[in-house]
Amino acid sequence: MGDYDSFVAKFHTATGIDLTQYRQSQMERRLTTLRDRRGYANFTHYLEAALRDADLLAELMDRLTINVSSFYRNPERWHAFGAWIAKNREQQGTLRAWSAACSTGQEPYTMAMVFSEFMTLSQMEILATDIDPHALGVGEHGVYSRDDLEAIPASVRERFIHVFDDTKDRFNDELRARISFRLHNLLRDDFPENLDVVVCRNVLIYFTDDAKEKLYHKFSRSLRPRGILFVGSTEQIFHSETYGLSQIAPFFYTRMP
Ligand SMILES: C[S@@+](CC[C@H](N)C(=O)[O-])C[C@H]1O[C@@H](n2cnc3c(N)ncnc32)[C@H](O)[C@@H]1O
């Protein structure tokens, strides 16, 4: 077994993360740059060191999880998403939504703010999951730099956000209480069921075609009939009917009844 393949196998055993399901060229390139920067000649030595040194391992995890996110990422899509949900909401009961691979929380908070335009907070229940416990910690704390929060419309900021310190603000308790942050590996763990909405954006691009296909089936089964799947800007699903999903607009799919 080659150096990288043996690293992938040992890393899977140590962390539960199966890198064979991520696109190899991209992942190997990202990890090689970091390994070289830390002065290790091969992956075997690098992993041995990382498993003994929590900071080195955290840095390696950070490199492979790619946590980039922002509030109202692609605002026009969030606008379309809100309008569609408002129009098609069938009952006045609780709306159950999942932000899958939520990173540091910008996505589930955006979802909650968009929903708040047409329902009370007590009518929404948002599950936010990621493989990265540090990212989840940020989301749970709900504190962000004022610059990052600028993307949120001022009236919405006034309603949900208060000053935390000189440079940061925090989402209020009422909004934070609508979101549950949980550790979850999309490639390994069971999926929740009977959801009205699944948002999974900017993570499927990192996976192999095989892994993606399995995930489309699982997302489809997670949704109740007519539930909505919202994917990222470069993540259109080809032949979505194969997965029981019908496209309703670019980047939006509904589970066929
Ligand atoms: C680029 S961020 C996307 C964040 C957010 N969805 C957005 O679009 O702004 C990708 C996230 O996917 C997470 N991730 C990577 N592999 C994962 C897996 N197997 N299961 C769950 N989350 C994963 C990473 O930890 C990272 O937080």
Short mmCIF file of C-alpha atoms and ligand atoms in Angstrom, two decimals:
data_model
loop_
_atom_site.label_atom_id
_atom_site.label_comp_id
_atom_site.label_asym_id
_atom_site.label_seq_id
_atom_site.Cartn_x
_atom_site.Cartn_y
_atom_site.Cartn_z
CA MET A 1 0.00 0.00 0.00
CA GLY A 2 1.34 3.46 -0.90
CA ASP A 3 2.11 6.15 1.64
CA TYR A 4 -1.10 8.15 1.10
CA ASP A 5 -3.34 5.06 0.99
CA SER A 6 -1.88 3.75 4.21
CA PHE A 7 -2.40 7.17 5.81
CA VAL A 8 -6.05 7.12 4.66
CA ALA A 9 -6.59 3.66 6.21
CA LYS A 10 -4.99 4.57 9.55
CA PHE A 11 -6.74 7.93 9.65
CA HIS A 12 -10.08 6.18 9.15
CA THR A 13 -9.41 3.88 12.11
CA ALA A 14 -8.24 6.75 14.31
CA THR A 15 -10.95 9.32 13.51
CA GLY A 16 -13.86 7.50 11.80
CA ILE A 17 -13.39 9.75 8.73
CA ASP A 18 -13.15 7.77 5.49
CA LEU A 19 -11.11 9.82 3.04
CA THR A 20 -11.63 7.26 0.25
CA GLN A 21 -15.09 8.82 -0.16
CA TYR A 22 -13.60 12.29 -0.77
CA ARG A 23 -12.20 13.23 -4.18
CA GLN A 24 -8.61 12.15 -3.89
CA SER A 25 -6.66 14.59 -6.06
CA GLN A 26 -8.08 17.63 -4.27
CA MET A 27 -7.77 16.20 -0.76
CA GLU A 28 -4.27 14.78 -1.27
CA ARG A 29 -3.10 18.15 -2.61
CA ARG A 30 -4.53 20.04 0.38
CA LEU A 31 -2.99 17.64 2.89
CA THR A 32 0.38 17.42 1.13
CA THR A 33 0.80 21.21 1.29
CA LEU A 34 0.18 21.17 5.03
CA ARG A 35 2.38 18.13 5.62
CA ASP A 36 5.26 19.76 3.71
CA ARG A 37 4.80 22.98 5.65
CA ARG A 38 5.14 21.04 8.90
CA GLY A 39 8.37 19.40 7.62
CA TYR A 40 7.31 15.73 7.30
CA ALA A 41 8.73 13.81 4.35
CA ASN A 42 5.83 11.36 4.17
CA PHE A 43 2.27 10.82 5.43
CA THR A 44 3.22 7.90 7.67
CA HIS A 45 5.47 10.09 9.84
CA TYR A 46 3.07 12.99 9.69
CA LEU A 47 0.14 10.92 10.99
CA GLU A 48 2.22 9.30 13.72
CA ALA A 49 3.17 12.78 14.94
CA ALA A 50 -0.40 14.09 14.65
CA LEU A 51 -1.77 11.21 16.71
CA ARG A 52 0.63 12.16 19.51
CA ASP A 53 0.10 15.92 19.29
CA ALA A 54 -3.44 17.30 19.70
CA ASP A 55 -2.58 20.66 18.08
CA LEU A 56 -1.11 19.01 15.00
CA LEU A 57 -4.15 16.74 14.69
CA ALA A 58 -6.53 19.69 15.11
CA GLU A 59 -4.70 21.54 12.35
CA LEU A 60 -4.91 18.50 10.07
CA MET A 61 -8.65 18.13 10.78
CA ASP A 62 -9.11 21.81 10.12
CA ARG A 63 -7.37 21.48 6.78
CA LEU A 64 -9.59 18.66 5.60
CA THR A 65 -12.91 19.99 6.85
CA ILE A 66 -12.76 23.32 4.95
CA ASN A 67 -15.07 25.34 7.17
CA VAL A 68 -15.63 28.39 4.96
CA SER A 69 -19.16 29.72 5.39
CA SER A 70 -21.07 33.00 5.55
CA PHE A 71 -24.49 34.40 6.44
CA TYR A 72 -26.97 34.50 3.55
CA ARG A 73 -24.42 32.80 1.27
CA ASN A 74 -25.85 33.49 -2.24
CA PRO A 75 -28.59 35.84 -0.94
CA GLU A 76 -30.82 35.49 -4.03
CA ARG A 77 -31.06 31.73 -3.38
CA TRP A 78 -32.08 32.28 0.25
CA HIS A 79 -34.69 34.71 -0.95
CA ALA A 80 -36.08 32.11 -3.38
CA PHE A 81 -35.91 29.46 -0.66
CA GLY A 82 -37.91 31.57 1.83
CA ALA A 83 -40.52 32.47 -0.78
CA TRP A 84 -40.99 28.84 -1.78
CA ILE A 85 -41.37 27.58 1.78
CA ALA A 86 -43.77 30.38 2.70
CA LYS A 87 -45.96 29.63 -0.33
CA ASN A 88 -45.99 25.86 0.03
CA ARG A 89 -46.21 25.44 3.75
CA GLU A 90 -49.10 23.06 4.25
CA GLN A 91 -49.79 22.99 7.94
CA GLN A 92 -49.18 25.44 10.73
CA GLY A 93 -47.35 22.83 12.86
CA THR A 94 -43.63 22.71 13.54
CA LEU A 95 -41.34 22.98 10.52
CA ARG A 96 -38.47 20.49 10.86
CA ALA A 97 -35.29 21.44 9.04
CA TRP A 98 -31.74 20.10 8.84
CA SER A 99 -28.59 22.01 7.97
CA ALA A 100 -26.28 19.12 7.02
CA ALA A 101 -22.57 20.07 7.18
CA CYS A 102 -23.40 23.37 8.86
CA SER A 103 -19.78 24.32 9.61
CA THR A 104 -19.62 27.23 12.08
CA GLY A 105 -23.38 27.86 12.10
CA GLN A 106 -23.94 30.65 9.57
CA GLU A 107 -26.23 28.40 7.53
CA PRO A 108 -28.65 27.27 10.27
CA TYR A 109 -28.83 30.83 11.67
CA THR A 110 -29.60 32.12 8.18
CA MET A 111 -32.30 29.47 7.88
CA ALA A 112 -33.86 30.49 11.20
CA MET A 113 -33.82 34.17 10.22
CA VAL A 114 -35.40 33.42 6.83
CA PHE A 115 -38.13 31.27 8.46
CA SER A 116 -38.78 34.00 11.04
CA GLU A 117 -40.15 36.21 8.26
CA PHE A 118 -43.25 34.03 8.03
CA MET A 119 -43.56 31.93 11.19
CA THR A 120 -43.04 32.23 14.92
CA LEU A 121 -39.80 30.94 16.40
CA SER A 122 -41.67 28.23 18.28
CA GLN A 123 -42.86 26.81 14.94
CA MET A 124 -39.35 25.95 13.76
CA GLU A 125 -36.99 23.19 14.82
CA ILE A 126 -33.57 23.21 13.18
CA LEU A 127 -30.99 20.45 13.43
CA ALA A 128 -27.47 21.59 12.52
CA THR A 129 -24.79 18.94 12.08
CA ASP A 130 -21.17 18.71 11.07
CA ILE A 131 -18.23 16.34 11.38
CA ASP A 132 -16.08 19.03 13.00
CA PRO A 133 -16.65 19.53 16.75
CA HIS A 134 -14.78 22.88 16.81
CA ALA A 135 -17.01 24.31 14.11
CA LEU A 136 -20.09 23.11 16.00
CA GLY A 137 -18.80 24.82 19.16
CA VAL A 138 -18.69 28.15 17.33
CA GLY A 139 -22.26 27.67 16.10
CA GLU A 140 -23.53 26.73 19.52
CA HIS A 141 -21.91 29.79 21.12
CA GLY A 142 -23.53 31.99 18.45
CA VAL A 143 -20.92 34.78 18.65
CA TYR A 144 -19.60 36.27 15.37
CA SER A 145 -17.53 39.22 14.30
CA ARG A 146 -19.54 42.33 13.49
CA ASP A 147 -18.03 42.29 9.98
CA ASP A 148 -19.39 38.79 9.30
CA LEU A 149 -22.83 39.79 10.56
CA GLU A 150 -22.99 42.76 8.15
CA ALA A 151 -24.47 40.44 5.50
CA ILE A 152 -27.67 40.18 7.59
CA PRO A 153 -30.38 42.78 6.84
CA ALA A 154 -30.35 45.52 9.52
CA SER A 155 -33.95 44.94 10.66
CA VAL A 156 -33.22 41.24 11.20
CA ARG A 157 -30.01 42.04 13.08
CA GLU A 158 -31.91 44.39 15.36
CA ARG A 159 -34.40 41.67 16.19
CA PHE A 160 -32.05 38.78 16.90
CA ILE A 161 -28.55 40.05 17.66
CA HIS A 162 -27.07 41.90 20.61
CA VAL A 163 -23.67 43.30 21.44
CA PHE A 164 -21.18 40.77 22.82
CA ASP A 165 -17.97 42.86 23.03
CA ASP A 166 -16.10 45.58 21.12
CA THR A 167 -15.93 43.69 17.84
CA LYS A 168 -18.42 40.84 18.14
CA ASP A 169 -22.17 40.32 18.52
CA ARG A 170 -24.28 37.35 19.61
CA PHE A 171 -27.58 35.79 18.54
CA ASN A 172 -30.15 36.06 21.31
CA ASP A 173 -31.26 33.12 23.46
CA GLU A 174 -34.63 32.78 21.70
CA LEU A 175 -33.11 32.26 18.27
CA ARG A 176 -30.28 30.05 19.54
CA ALA A 177 -32.83 27.82 21.27
CA ARG A 178 -34.37 26.90 17.89
CA ILE A 179 -31.14 25.28 16.65
CA SER A 180 -29.62 22.03 17.98
CA PHE A 181 -25.98 21.50 17.02
CA ARG A 182 -24.89 17.84 16.81
CA LEU A 183 -21.84 15.91 15.66
CA HIS A 184 -22.72 13.85 12.56
CA ASN A 185 -20.73 12.17 9.81
CA LEU A 186 -22.70 12.23 6.56
CA LEU A 187 -20.72 9.27 5.24
CA ARG A 188 -21.30 7.05 8.25
CA ASP A 189 -24.19 8.04 10.51
CA ASP A 190 -27.95 7.49 10.24
CA PHE A 191 -30.02 10.34 8.82
CA PRO A 192 -33.00 11.96 10.56
CA GLU A 193 -36.43 11.32 9.02
CA ASN A 194 -39.66 13.05 8.15
CA LEU A 195 -38.06 16.43 7.56
CA ASP A 196 -39.67 19.36 5.77
CA VAL A 197 -36.34 20.84 4.68
CA VAL A 198 -32.77 19.65 4.16
CA VAL A 199 -30.10 22.20 3.33
CA CYS A 200 -26.78 20.66 2.29
CA ARG A 201 -24.50 23.11 0.56
CA ASN A 202 -20.84 23.23 -0.38
CA VAL A 203 -19.81 19.85 0.95
CA LEU A 204 -21.00 17.37 -1.70
CA ILE A 205 -18.38 18.84 -4.07
CA TYR A 206 -15.66 17.24 -1.93
CA PHE A 207 -17.09 13.71 -2.24
CA THR A 208 -16.64 11.04 -4.94
CA ASP A 209 -19.53 10.43 -7.36
CA ASP A 210 -20.26 7.14 -5.60
CA ALA A 211 -20.52 8.78 -2.19
CA LYS A 212 -22.69 11.57 -3.63
CA GLU A 213 -25.17 9.10 -5.14
CA LYS A 214 -25.59 7.31 -1.81
CA LEU A 215 -26.15 10.66 -0.10
CA TYR A 216 -28.83 11.76 -2.60
CA HIS A 217 -30.78 8.56 -1.81
CA LYS A 218 -30.39 9.15 1.91
CA PHE A 219 -31.41 12.82 1.72
CA SER A 220 -34.44 11.88 -0.31
CA ARG A 221 -35.48 9.31 2.30
CA SER A 222 -34.96 11.91 5.04
CA LEU A 223 -37.60 14.17 3.55
CA ARG A 224 -41.33 13.82 3.92
CA PRO A 225 -43.15 13.80 0.54
CA ARG A 226 -42.92 17.31 -0.96
CA GLY A 227 -40.13 18.24 1.45
CA ILE A 228 -37.35 20.42 -0.01
CA LEU A 229 -33.65 19.75 -0.59
CA PHE A 230 -31.53 22.88 -1.11
CA VAL A 231 -28.00 22.27 -2.49
CA GLY A 232 -24.97 24.47 -3.23
CA SER A 233 -24.32 26.56 -6.31
CA THR A 234 -22.09 24.01 -8.04
CA GLU A 235 -23.98 20.96 -6.82
CA GLN A 236 -26.85 20.43 -9.27
CA ILE A 237 -28.18 16.84 -9.11
CA PHE A 238 -28.26 15.17 -12.52
CA HIS A 239 -31.13 12.69 -13.09
CA SER A 240 -32.66 13.67 -9.77
CA GLU A 241 -35.72 11.43 -10.45
CA THR A 242 -33.43 8.42 -9.85
CA TYR A 243 -33.41 9.46 -6.21
CA GLY A 244 -37.13 10.26 -6.00
CA LEU A 245 -36.36 13.98 -6.25
CA SER A 246 -37.88 16.42 -8.69
CA GLN A 247 -36.21 19.74 -9.50
CA ILE A 248 -38.43 22.76 -8.79
CA ALA A 249 -35.86 25.49 -9.45
CA PRO A 250 -32.08 25.63 -9.87
CA PHE A 251 -30.56 24.13 -6.69
CA PHE A 252 -33.96 23.14 -5.21
CA TYR A 253 -35.51 19.69 -5.30
CA THR A 254 -38.68 18.27 -3.82
CA ARG A 255 -39.26 14.70 -2.69
CA MET A 256 -41.78 13.15 -5.04
CA PRO A 257 -44.92 11.92 -3.27
C1 LIG B 1 -17.40 24.55 3.08
S1 LIG B 1 -18.22 24.06 4.56
C2 LIG B 1 -19.92 24.35 4.11
C3 LIG B 1 -20.68 25.10 5.20
C4 LIG B 1 -22.11 25.50 4.84
N1 LIG B 1 -22.91 24.36 4.47
C5 LIG B 1 -22.12 26.54 3.75
O1 LIG B 1 -22.46 26.22 2.61
O2 LIG B 1 -21.78 27.70 4.02
C6 LIG B 1 -18.07 22.29 4.48
C7 LIG B 1 -18.38 21.59 5.80
O3 LIG B 1 -18.55 20.20 5.57
C8 LIG B 1 -18.11 19.51 6.72
N2 LIG B 1 -17.88 18.09 6.38
C9 LIG B 1 -16.89 17.55 5.64
N3 LIG B 1 -17.03 16.22 5.58
C10 LIG B 1 -18.15 15.91 6.29
C11 LIG B 1 -18.82 14.69 6.60
N4 LIG B 1 -18.35 13.52 6.16
N5 LIG B 1 -19.93 14.75 7.38
C12 LIG B 1 -20.40 15.94 7.84
N6 LIG B 1 -19.82 17.12 7.57
C13 LIG B 1 -18.70 17.11 6.81
C14 LIG B 1 -16.86 20.25 7.10
O4 LIG B 1 -16.50 20.01 8.45
C15 LIG B 1 -17.25 21.71 6.83
O5 LIG B 1 -17.73 22.34 7.99
#
